[in-house]
Coordinates of C-alpha atoms and ligand atoms in Angstrom, one line a residue:
M1 CA -10.5 -23.6 23.7
K2 CA -7.4 -25.3 25.0
N3 CA -7.4 -23.0 27.9
N4 CA -10.9 -23.4 29.3
K5 CA -10.4 -21.4 32.5
V6 CA -11.6 -17.9 32.8
Q7 CA -11.1 -15.4 35.6
I8 CA -13.9 -12.9 35.7
L9 CA -13.5 -9.5 37.3
A10 CA -16.9 -8.4 38.6
R11 CA -17.2 -4.7 39.6
S12 CA -20.0 -2.7 41.3
T13 CA -20.5 0.8 42.5
D14 CA -21.3 -0.7 45.9
A15 CA -18.3 -0.4 48.2
A16 CA -19.4 -3.6 50.1
F17 CA -19.9 -5.6 46.9
S18 CA -17.0 -8.0 47.7
K19 CA -19.1 -9.4 50.6
N20 CA -21.7 -10.9 48.2
T21 CA -22.0 -14.6 47.6
V22 CA -21.8 -15.7 44.0
N23 CA -23.8 -18.4 42.3
V24 CA -24.2 -19.6 38.8
N25 CA -26.0 -22.5 37.4
Y26 CA -25.2 -23.4 33.8
P27 CA -24.6 -26.8 32.3
G28 CA -20.9 -27.3 31.6
L29 CA -19.8 -24.3 33.6
T30 CA -18.2 -24.8 37.0
L31 CA -17.6 -22.2 39.6
D32 CA -14.1 -22.8 40.9
K33 CA -13.2 -19.9 43.2
V34 CA -14.7 -16.6 44.4
T35 CA -12.2 -14.1 45.7
P36 CA -13.2 -10.8 47.3
M37 CA -10.6 -8.2 46.2
E38 CA -8.9 -5.7 48.5
N39 CA -11.1 -3.0 47.0
G40 CA -14.7 -3.8 48.2
K41 CA -16.1 -2.9 44.7
Y42 CA -14.5 -6.0 43.1
I43 CA -14.9 -9.7 43.2
S44 CA -12.7 -12.1 41.2
I45 CA -14.6 -15.3 39.9
D46 CA -12.7 -18.2 38.5
V47 CA -14.7 -20.6 36.3
T48 CA -14.1 -23.5 34.0
I49 CA -16.0 -23.9 30.8
T50 CA -16.0 -27.6 30.0
S51 CA -16.6 -29.2 26.6
E52 CA -20.2 -29.9 27.7
A53 CA -21.1 -26.2 27.7
K54 CA -23.3 -25.0 24.9
P55 CA -23.4 -21.4 23.7
G56 CA -25.9 -19.4 25.7
T57 CA -26.1 -17.0 28.6
A58 CA -24.9 -17.9 32.1
I59 CA -26.6 -15.9 34.8
F60 CA -24.5 -15.0 37.8
E61 CA -26.3 -14.2 41.0
F62 CA -24.7 -11.9 43.5
K63 CA -26.4 -12.0 47.0
S64 CA -25.8 -10.0 50.1
G65 CA -28.4 -10.5 52.9
K66 CA -31.8 -10.0 51.2
K67 CA -30.4 -8.2 48.2
S68 CA -29.9 -10.1 45.1
Q69 CA -28.6 -9.1 41.7
K70 CA -28.4 -11.0 38.4
V71 CA -25.8 -10.5 35.7
N72 CA -25.9 -12.0 32.3
W73 CA -22.6 -13.5 31.0
P74 CA -22.6 -14.7 27.4
I75 CA -20.9 -17.9 26.5
K76 CA -20.2 -17.8 22.7
A77 CA -19.6 -20.4 20.1
R78 CA -16.1 -20.6 18.7
N79 CA -15.2 -18.3 15.7
P80 CA -16.2 -20.5 12.7
R81 CA -13.1 -19.3 10.8
T82 CA -10.0 -20.4 12.7
P83 CA -8.4 -17.1 13.6
G84 CA -4.7 -16.4 14.1
V85 CA -3.6 -17.6 10.7
G86 CA -0.5 -15.4 11.0
V87 CA 0.9 -12.5 9.0
T88 CA 4.2 -13.6 7.4
S89 CA 6.8 -12.6 4.9
E90 CA 4.2 -13.4 2.2
D91 CA 2.2 -10.4 3.4
F92 CA 2.4 -6.6 2.9
I93 CA 1.1 -4.8 5.9
Y94 CA -0.4 -1.3 5.8
L95 CA -0.4 0.6 9.1
I96 CA -3.3 3.0 9.6
M97 CA -4.1 5.6 12.3
P98 CA -7.9 5.2 12.3
D99 CA -8.6 8.8 13.4
R100 CA -6.6 10.2 10.4
F101 CA -7.3 7.9 7.5
S102 CA -10.9 8.5 6.4
N103 CA -14.2 9.6 8.0
G104 CA -16.8 7.1 6.8
D105 CA -19.4 8.1 9.5
P106 CA -19.7 11.7 10.5
T107 CA -22.3 10.9 13.1
N108 CA -19.7 9.3 15.4
D109 CA -17.2 12.2 15.3
K110 CA -18.3 13.4 18.7
I111 CA -19.8 11.2 21.3
A112 CA -21.7 12.9 24.1
G113 CA -20.5 11.9 27.6
L114 CA -16.9 11.2 26.6
K115 CA -14.2 13.4 28.2
D116 CA -12.5 14.6 25.0
Q117 CA -15.0 16.7 23.0
T118 CA -12.5 18.1 20.5
L119 CA -13.1 17.8 16.8
H120 CA -10.7 20.0 14.9
R121 CA -8.9 18.9 11.8
D122 CA -6.5 21.8 12.0
S123 CA -5.0 20.7 15.3
I124 CA -2.6 17.7 15.2
F125 CA -3.6 16.7 18.7
H126 CA -7.4 16.9 18.4
R127 CA -9.7 14.3 17.0
H128 CA -10.4 14.4 13.3
G129 CA -13.3 12.0 12.9
G130 CA -11.7 9.2 11.0
D131 CA -13.1 5.7 11.8
I132 CA -13.4 2.0 10.9
Q133 CA -16.1 2.6 8.3
G134 CA -13.7 4.9 6.5
I135 CA -11.2 2.0 6.4
I136 CA -13.8 -0.4 5.1
N137 CA -14.7 2.1 2.4
H138 CA -11.1 2.0 1.1
L139 CA -10.3 -1.7 1.1
D140 CA -10.5 -1.7 -2.7
Y141 CA -7.9 1.0 -2.8
L142 CA -5.6 -1.0 -0.5
Q143 CA -6.1 -4.3 -2.3
D144 CA -5.3 -2.5 -5.6
L145 CA -2.1 -1.2 -4.1
G146 CA -1.1 -4.8 -3.3
V147 CA -1.7 -4.6 0.5
T148 CA -2.5 -8.0 2.1
A149 CA -2.8 -7.1 5.8
V150 CA -4.1 -4.0 7.7
W151 CA -2.7 -3.0 11.1
L152 CA -4.7 -0.4 12.9
M153 CA -3.4 1.6 15.8
P154 CA -5.4 0.5 18.9
V155 CA -9.1 0.5 18.5
F156 CA -10.4 0.1 22.1
Q157 CA -11.9 3.0 24.0
N158 CA -9.7 5.9 25.1
D159 CA -12.0 8.0 27.2
M160 CA -9.2 10.5 28.1
P161 CA -9.7 14.2 28.5
N162 CA -7.2 15.0 25.7
R163 CA -4.7 13.2 23.4
S164 CA -7.3 10.5 22.9
E165 CA -6.6 10.4 19.1
H166 CA -3.8 7.9 19.1
G167 CA -5.5 5.0 20.9
Y168 CA -2.6 3.9 23.2
A169 CA -4.4 5.0 26.4
M170 CA -7.1 2.4 26.8
T171 CA -9.8 3.0 29.3
N172 CA -12.0 0.0 28.5
H173 CA -10.5 -3.2 27.0
Y174 CA -13.8 -4.7 25.9
V175 CA -15.4 -1.7 24.1
V176 CA -14.3 -0.5 20.7
E177 CA -13.8 3.2 20.8
P178 CA -17.2 4.7 19.8
R179 CA -15.7 7.4 17.7
L180 CA -14.2 4.7 15.5
G181 CA -17.3 2.5 15.5
N182 CA -18.3 -0.3 17.7
N183 CA -17.5 -4.0 18.4
D184 CA -19.7 -5.2 15.5
L185 CA -18.1 -2.8 13.0
Y186 CA -14.6 -3.9 14.0
K187 CA -15.7 -7.5 13.5
K188 CA -17.1 -6.5 10.1
L189 CA -13.8 -5.0 9.2
G190 CA -12.2 -8.4 9.9
D191 CA -14.9 -10.1 7.9
E192 CA -14.4 -7.7 4.9
L193 CA -10.7 -8.3 5.0
H194 CA -11.0 -12.0 5.1
K195 CA -13.5 -12.0 2.2
R196 CA -10.6 -10.5 0.2
N197 CA -8.0 -12.9 1.5
M198 CA -6.6 -10.0 3.5
K199 CA -5.6 -10.1 7.1
L200 CA -6.1 -8.1 10.3
V201 CA -3.3 -7.1 12.6
Q202 CA -4.3 -5.9 16.1
D203 CA -2.2 -3.4 18.1
A204 CA -1.9 -4.7 21.7
V205 CA -0.9 -2.6 24.6
Y206 CA 0.0 -4.5 27.8
N207 CA 2.5 -2.1 29.4
H208 CA 0.1 0.7 30.3
V209 CA -3.4 1.9 30.1
G210 CA -5.0 5.4 30.2
L211 CA -5.1 7.2 33.5
Y212 CA -8.9 7.2 33.3
H213 CA -9.2 3.5 33.0
F214 CA -11.8 2.3 35.6
F215 CA -9.3 -0.1 37.2
V216 CA -6.8 2.8 37.6
Q217 CA -9.3 5.2 39.1
E218 CA -10.5 2.4 41.4
K219 CA -7.8 -0.2 41.8
P220 CA -9.0 -3.8 42.6
T221 CA -5.8 -4.3 44.6
K222 CA -3.3 -2.0 46.1
D223 CA -0.5 -3.3 43.9
W224 CA -2.4 -3.1 40.6
L225 CA 0.1 -0.5 39.2
H226 CA 3.7 0.2 39.6
E227 CA 3.6 3.2 41.9
W228 CA 6.4 5.3 43.1
P229 CA 6.8 7.7 46.1
A230 CA 7.0 10.6 43.5
Y231 CA 6.1 10.4 39.8
T232 CA 8.7 8.4 38.0
N233 CA 8.9 8.2 34.2
T234 CA 10.6 5.3 32.5
T235 CA 14.1 6.2 31.3
Y236 CA 13.4 4.8 27.9
K237 CA 16.9 3.3 28.3
D238 CA 16.7 -0.4 27.5
Q239 CA 20.4 -1.3 28.1
P240 CA 20.0 -2.1 31.8
L241 CA 17.7 -5.0 30.8
M242 CA 20.6 -7.0 29.2
D243 CA 23.7 -5.1 30.3
R244 CA 25.9 -7.5 32.4
Y245 CA 27.0 -4.4 34.4
Y246 CA 23.5 -3.1 35.0
S247 CA 22.3 -1.2 38.0
G248 CA 19.1 -2.5 39.6
A249 CA 17.8 1.0 40.1
D250 CA 18.2 1.7 36.4
R251 CA 16.5 -1.5 35.4
K252 CA 13.6 -0.9 37.7
R253 CA 13.1 2.7 36.3
M254 CA 13.2 1.4 32.8
S255 CA 10.6 -1.4 33.3
D256 CA 8.4 0.0 36.1
G257 CA 8.6 3.8 35.4
W258 CA 5.5 5.2 33.7
F259 CA 5.4 5.7 29.9
T260 CA 3.9 9.2 30.4
P261 CA 2.0 10.8 33.4
M262 CA -1.2 9.9 31.5
M263 CA -0.3 6.2 31.1
P264 CA 0.1 4.3 34.4
D265 CA 2.4 1.3 34.3
L266 CA 0.6 -2.0 35.0
N267 CA 2.1 -4.4 37.6
Q268 CA 2.1 -7.6 35.5
N269 CA 3.5 -9.5 38.5
N270 CA 0.0 -9.2 40.0
P271 CA -1.7 -12.5 38.8
Y272 CA -5.1 -10.7 38.4
V273 CA -3.5 -8.1 36.2
A274 CA -1.7 -10.7 34.2
N275 CA -4.8 -12.8 33.7
F276 CA -6.8 -9.7 32.7
L277 CA -4.3 -8.9 29.9
I278 CA -3.8 -12.4 28.7
Q279 CA -7.6 -13.1 28.5
H280 CA -8.1 -9.9 26.7
A281 CA -5.6 -11.0 24.1
L282 CA -7.3 -14.4 23.6
W283 CA -10.7 -12.8 23.5
S284 CA -9.7 -10.3 20.9
V285 CA -8.2 -12.8 18.5
E286 CA -11.3 -15.1 18.8
E287 CA -13.9 -12.4 18.8
F288 CA -12.6 -10.3 15.9
G289 CA -10.8 -13.0 13.9
V290 CA -7.4 -11.3 14.3
D291 CA -4.5 -12.8 12.3
G292 CA -1.4 -11.0 13.4
W293 CA -0.5 -9.4 16.7
R294 CA 1.7 -6.3 17.2
V295 CA 2.8 -5.6 20.7
D296 CA 3.2 -1.9 21.6
T297 CA 6.2 -0.8 23.8
Y298 CA 7.4 -4.4 24.1
I299 CA 10.6 -3.6 25.9
Y300 CA 8.9 -1.8 28.8
N301 CA 6.8 -4.9 29.8
D302 CA 7.9 -7.4 32.4
L303 CA 9.6 -9.8 29.9
E304 CA 8.8 -13.0 31.8
F305 CA 5.1 -11.9 31.7
M306 CA 5.4 -11.3 28.0
N307 CA 6.7 -14.9 27.5
R308 CA 3.7 -16.2 29.3
C309 CA 1.3 -14.0 27.4
N310 CA 2.9 -14.9 24.0
Q311 CA 2.7 -18.6 25.0
A312 CA -1.0 -18.3 25.8
L313 CA -1.6 -17.0 22.3
Y314 CA 0.7 -19.6 20.6
N315 CA -1.0 -22.4 22.6
E316 CA -4.4 -21.4 21.3
Y317 CA -3.4 -20.2 17.8
P318 CA -0.2 -22.0 16.8
N319 CA 0.2 -20.0 13.6
I320 CA -0.4 -16.5 14.9
S321 CA 2.5 -14.1 14.3
I322 CA 3.4 -11.8 17.1
F323 CA 5.8 -8.9 16.5
G324 CA 7.0 -6.6 19.3
E325 CA 7.8 -3.0 19.0
T326 CA 11.6 -2.8 19.7
W327 CA 12.7 0.8 19.3
V328 CA 16.2 0.1 20.4
H329 CA 19.7 0.8 19.0
G330 CA 21.7 -2.1 17.8
V331 CA 21.0 -5.5 16.3
T332 CA 22.1 -7.5 19.3
T333 CA 20.0 -5.5 21.6
Q334 CA 17.0 -5.9 19.3
A335 CA 17.6 -9.6 19.1
Y336 CA 17.5 -9.9 22.9
F337 CA 13.7 -9.4 22.7
V338 CA 12.9 -12.0 20.1
K339 CA 13.8 -15.7 19.5
N340 CA 17.6 -15.5 19.0
N341 CA 20.7 -17.6 18.6
F342 CA 22.4 -16.5 21.8
N343 CA 23.4 -19.1 24.3
N344 CA 24.1 -18.6 28.0
I345 CA 22.0 -15.4 28.5
P346 CA 19.8 -15.1 31.6
F347 CA 16.6 -14.4 29.6
K348 CA 15.3 -16.2 26.5
S349 CA 12.4 -14.6 24.7
N350 CA 9.8 -16.8 23.0
L351 CA 8.6 -13.9 20.8
N352 CA 8.6 -14.8 17.1
G353 CA 8.9 -11.4 15.4
I354 CA 9.9 -7.8 15.9
T355 CA 9.5 -4.5 14.1
D356 CA 13.0 -4.1 12.7
F357 CA 14.1 -0.6 13.8
Q358 CA 17.7 -1.5 12.9
T359 CA 17.2 -1.8 9.1
N360 CA 15.3 1.5 9.4
M361 CA 17.6 3.6 11.6
Y362 CA 20.9 2.0 10.6
G363 CA 20.0 1.0 7.1
I364 CA 17.7 2.2 4.4
G365 CA 17.8 5.9 5.4
N366 CA 21.6 5.9 5.3
A367 CA 21.7 4.0 2.1
V368 CA 19.7 6.6 0.2
N369 CA 20.8 9.7 2.0
E370 CA 24.5 9.3 3.0
P371 CA 27.6 9.4 0.8
F372 CA 29.1 6.0 0.3
G373 CA 31.9 5.1 2.8
W374 CA 33.5 2.2 4.6
T375 CA 30.7 2.2 7.3
N376 CA 28.4 4.8 5.7
G377 CA 25.8 5.0 3.1
V378 CA 24.6 1.7 1.7
N379 CA 27.4 -0.1 3.6
K380 CA 25.4 0.6 6.8
L381 CA 22.3 -1.2 5.4
Y382 CA 24.6 -4.1 4.3
Q383 CA 26.3 -4.3 7.7
T384 CA 23.0 -4.3 9.6
L385 CA 21.6 -7.2 7.4
A386 CA 24.9 -9.0 7.7
A387 CA 24.2 -9.2 11.5
D388 CA 21.0 -11.2 10.9
F389 CA 22.8 -14.3 12.1
V390 CA 21.7 -13.4 15.7
Y391 CA 18.0 -14.0 14.9
E392 CA 16.4 -17.4 14.9
N393 CA 14.3 -16.3 12.0
P394 CA 14.9 -12.9 10.5
M395 CA 12.1 -13.5 8.0
N396 CA 9.7 -12.6 10.8
N397 CA 11.3 -9.1 11.1
V398 CA 8.9 -6.4 10.0
N399 CA 10.6 -3.8 7.8
F400 CA 9.4 -0.2 7.4
L401 CA 10.4 3.1 6.0
D402 CA 8.3 5.1 8.5
N403 CA 5.6 4.6 11.1
H404 CA 3.3 6.6 13.4
D405 CA 6.2 7.8 15.6
M406 CA 8.9 8.4 13.0
S407 CA 9.5 11.1 10.4
R408 CA 7.9 10.3 7.1
F409 CA 10.3 8.8 4.7
Y410 CA 9.5 11.3 1.9
S411 CA 10.6 14.1 4.3
V412 CA 13.6 12.2 5.5
V413 CA 14.9 11.9 1.9
G414 CA 14.4 15.6 1.3
E415 CA 11.3 15.1 -0.9
D416 CA 13.4 13.4 -3.5
I417 CA 11.1 11.1 -5.4
N418 CA 14.0 8.9 -6.7
K419 CA 15.3 8.2 -3.2
H420 CA 11.7 7.6 -2.0
K421 CA 11.2 5.0 -4.8
M422 CA 14.5 3.4 -3.8
G423 CA 13.2 3.0 -0.3
I424 CA 10.0 1.4 -1.5
A425 CA 11.8 -1.0 -3.8
W426 CA 14.0 -2.1 -0.9
L427 CA 11.0 -2.4 1.5
L428 CA 9.2 -4.8 -0.9
T429 CA 12.2 -7.0 -1.8
C430 CA 14.3 -7.3 1.4
R431 CA 13.9 -10.4 3.6
G432 CA 11.1 -10.1 6.2
I433 CA 7.6 -8.6 6.3
P434 CA 7.2 -5.2 4.6
Q435 CA 5.0 -2.6 6.4
M436 CA 4.0 0.7 4.8
Y437 CA 2.6 3.6 6.8
Y438 CA -0.6 5.1 5.4
G439 CA 0.1 7.8 2.8
T440 CA 3.7 6.9 2.1
E441 CA 2.5 5.6 -1.2
V442 CA 1.3 9.1 -2.1
L443 CA 4.2 11.0 -0.7
M444 CA 2.7 12.2 2.6
K445 CA 5.2 14.4 4.4
G446 CA 6.1 15.4 8.0
F447 CA 8.8 15.3 10.6
S448 CA 8.1 13.8 13.9
N449 CA 8.6 17.0 15.8
P450 CA 6.2 16.5 17.5
D451 CA 4.6 13.2 16.4
G452 CA 1.3 14.8 15.4
W453 CA 3.0 16.1 12.2
V454 CA 3.5 12.5 10.9
R455 CA -0.2 11.8 11.7
L456 CA -1.9 14.1 9.2
D457 CA -5.1 13.2 7.4
F458 CA -5.0 11.1 4.2
P459 CA -6.1 13.7 1.6
G460 CA -9.5 12.6 0.2
G461 CA -10.5 10.7 3.3
W462 CA -13.0 13.5 4.2
A463 CA -16.0 14.4 2.1
N464 CA -15.0 18.0 1.3
D465 CA -11.3 17.5 0.9
K466 CA -9.8 19.6 -1.9
A467 CA -7.9 16.7 -3.4
N468 CA -8.7 13.0 -3.3
K469 CA -5.4 11.1 -3.4
F470 CA -7.3 7.8 -3.3
T471 CA -7.8 8.3 -7.0
A472 CA -5.3 8.7 -9.8
A473 CA -7.1 11.9 -10.9
G474 CA -6.6 13.4 -7.5
R475 CA -2.9 12.7 -7.4
N476 CA -0.2 14.8 -9.1
E477 CA 2.4 13.3 -11.4
K478 CA 5.0 12.5 -8.6
E479 CA 2.3 11.0 -6.3
N480 CA 1.1 8.8 -9.1
D481 CA 4.6 7.8 -9.8
A482 CA 5.2 6.7 -6.2
F483 CA 1.8 4.9 -6.1
E484 CA 2.3 3.0 -9.3
W485 CA 5.8 2.0 -8.3
T486 CA 4.6 0.6 -5.1
K487 CA 1.7 -1.1 -6.7
K488 CA 3.9 -2.7 -9.4
I489 CA 6.4 -4.2 -7.0
A490 CA 3.8 -5.1 -4.4
N491 CA 1.7 -7.0 -6.9
F492 CA 4.8 -8.7 -8.4
R493 CA 5.7 -9.7 -4.8
K494 CA 2.3 -11.4 -4.3
N495 CA 3.3 -14.0 -6.9
S496 CA 7.0 -14.1 -6.2
S497 CA 8.0 -17.2 -4.1
A498 CA 11.6 -16.0 -4.1
I499 CA 10.7 -12.8 -2.3
K500 CA 7.9 -14.2 -0.1
T501 CA 9.6 -17.3 1.2
G502 CA 13.0 -17.5 -0.5
K503 CA 16.5 -16.9 0.7
M504 CA 18.6 -13.8 0.4
M505 CA 22.1 -13.4 -0.8
Q506 CA 23.8 -10.0 -0.6
F507 CA 27.1 -8.9 -2.1
V508 CA 29.6 -6.4 -0.5
P509 CA 28.6 -3.0 -1.8
E510 CA 31.2 -1.5 -4.2
D511 CA 31.4 2.1 -5.3
G512 CA 28.0 2.9 -3.9
V513 CA 26.2 0.0 -5.7
Y514 CA 24.6 -2.7 -3.6
V515 CA 23.4 -5.9 -5.2
Y516 CA 21.3 -8.5 -3.5
F517 CA 19.3 -11.5 -4.6
R518 CA 16.1 -13.3 -3.4
Y519 CA 15.9 -16.8 -4.6
D520 CA 14.5 -20.3 -4.3
D521 CA 14.4 -23.3 -6.5
N522 CA 11.9 -21.7 -8.9
Q523 CA 12.8 -18.1 -9.1
T524 CA 15.7 -15.7 -8.8
V525 CA 15.1 -12.0 -8.3
M526 CA 18.1 -9.6 -8.6
C527 CA 18.0 -6.2 -7.0
I528 CA 20.6 -3.6 -8.0
M529 CA 20.6 -0.5 -5.8
N530 CA 22.6 2.4 -7.2
T531 CA 23.0 5.0 -4.4
N532 CA 25.2 7.3 -6.5
E533 CA 23.8 10.4 -8.1
K534 CA 25.2 9.3 -11.5
S535 CA 24.6 6.1 -13.3
S536 CA 26.9 3.1 -12.6
I537 CA 27.9 0.1 -14.6
V538 CA 27.5 -3.4 -13.1
D539 CA 29.2 -6.5 -14.5
P540 CA 26.9 -9.5 -14.0
L541 CA 30.0 -11.8 -14.0
R542 CA 30.6 -10.9 -10.4
F543 CA 27.3 -12.5 -9.4
S544 CA 27.5 -15.7 -11.5
E545 CA 27.4 -18.0 -8.5
I546 CA 23.7 -17.0 -8.1
I547 CA 22.8 -15.8 -11.6
K548 CA 23.9 -19.2 -12.8
T549 CA 22.4 -20.1 -16.2
N550 CA 20.0 -17.1 -16.3
T551 CA 20.6 -14.9 -19.3
L552 CA 17.9 -12.3 -19.0
G553 CA 16.4 -10.1 -16.4
K554 CA 12.9 -8.7 -16.8
E555 CA 12.6 -5.4 -14.9
V556 CA 9.5 -5.7 -12.7
T557 CA 8.7 -2.0 -12.8
T558 CA 9.1 -1.3 -16.5
G559 CA 8.8 -4.7 -18.2
T560 CA 12.1 -4.1 -20.0
S561 CA 14.3 -7.2 -20.7
I562 CA 17.9 -6.8 -19.8
S563 CA 20.7 -9.1 -21.0
L564 CA 22.9 -10.5 -18.3
K565 CA 25.6 -11.4 -20.8
D566 CA 26.6 -7.8 -21.0
K567 CA 27.4 -5.1 -18.5
V568 CA 24.3 -3.4 -17.1
T569 CA 23.9 0.3 -16.7
I570 CA 22.0 1.4 -13.7
P571 CA 20.6 5.0 -13.5
G572 CA 21.7 7.1 -10.6
R573 CA 19.5 6.8 -7.4
Y574 CA 17.6 3.8 -8.6
V575 CA 16.8 0.3 -7.7
M576 CA 16.4 -2.1 -10.5
V577 CA 14.4 -5.2 -9.6
L578 CA 15.0 -8.0 -12.1
D579 CA 13.1 -11.3 -12.4
L580 CA 15.7 -13.5 -13.9
K581 CA 14.9 -15.9 -16.8
Ligands
CA601 CA1 -16.4 9.6 12.0
CA602 CA1 6.3 -1.5 32.5

């Protein structure tokens, strides 16, 4: 690899372990530095793996007086498939909470010795038994739907006494959570996806770990965590990070406060912590063949550290796409965290993508739910997209209708199937990378109050479920309608250069109707969104600068051909997606 230096953290139960001498004798491996840590149970070992090194097992010998101990350390061959190919606007991402999607292996539902022994599908905060095998079992379903990339909520071990189901409280970075499977099975998921030309997105968490992580329970150095005289939570207020009138105390609480009492905040200014996190990222991509990288709680990290961490991945995998979770309020604020067009600001991010909370919170929901007004309804979506000039590349923004933290879209739109389908049509045709949350295609419901209600089981994912929504026969008429609608547009999208890589042109919404185009030299796709309850009439003449010589539009969802020489009638609460001819 380009970066051939590795910092190993060795840990023992012996409180005087750090007094050991360290030796290793392996062709091509050089021992650069041995550092006893402040905590006597840890030694840091810096090594270089030169190009002469062959795959095999290096044996580290730890010696103290007459006592000697040997530890095997594998040196692996490179992944034969170049990982980090990137998840782009050509993809359609499906976000899965592994514990709640499908139980493919009932034998791993409870693991003896782990702190959380719950297994109770009627409780939103207990474990339900879903796992990686359950996901592998349903890759045909996802492929049929038109999905091209799968993003799992974090898969590494969360050995926490409770709330272990979500995965964001890691306790061991190098072990896949045994209730989800194991390292080999996670690797197999990557292989199975790649066989289908699909991609794997990993959910990375750098800001915090679980309270029961071994390096929290026994800190290698005193400053491993951000610790406070009394418990201090983050304010969740991002403004002090870029506000020119910021208070230092506010900024420190935002960045160094803990995410929750169960999730200690890591001190990324400690070089050993930083190396640990960066190396884990590189190892994951190489080991599991990861293609895209989602960064949890991006805004709570030390942003200079994030630039270094991102750069380490970009150096090794130039095509990898990294998108940070930016749950903030306002396009300019969101753009601060990603490559942007701002000059003369104190911090410049090197991140190449973000999860676009703005088109979600100030966009599509308003478009389908609010009455049309100067700054309301679909004008809000239009305005938010009109502010895209601040991003270096808005095609890297990940769009979504809902996710594991937000109320499910079908509930947000009052269980109105027409509004729901409008949202899906927009998701799959707007600029950027579409991301669907599991079950949205079959109308799963729930308000995030609390978040467990948006993390229910996918019906049919468990052997004795009453209905199996993975099959047409198990879905009701409305659910099949939503599924087929998604499938039609997603599969059209797969072969649509205009949507995948083309430009976008949007027209000022008039009378509740919003018209936008996706286009390139080979294709023009016209999307007409009628947010009114009643049908509306659109005159194609207004759009002649982009319709040009096209005379027909073939509706992607129905196959109907529509003449563009005449006025077009759009049903109420509907998005018409037309492939122009
Ligand atoms: Ca299971
Ligand atoms: Ca932090």
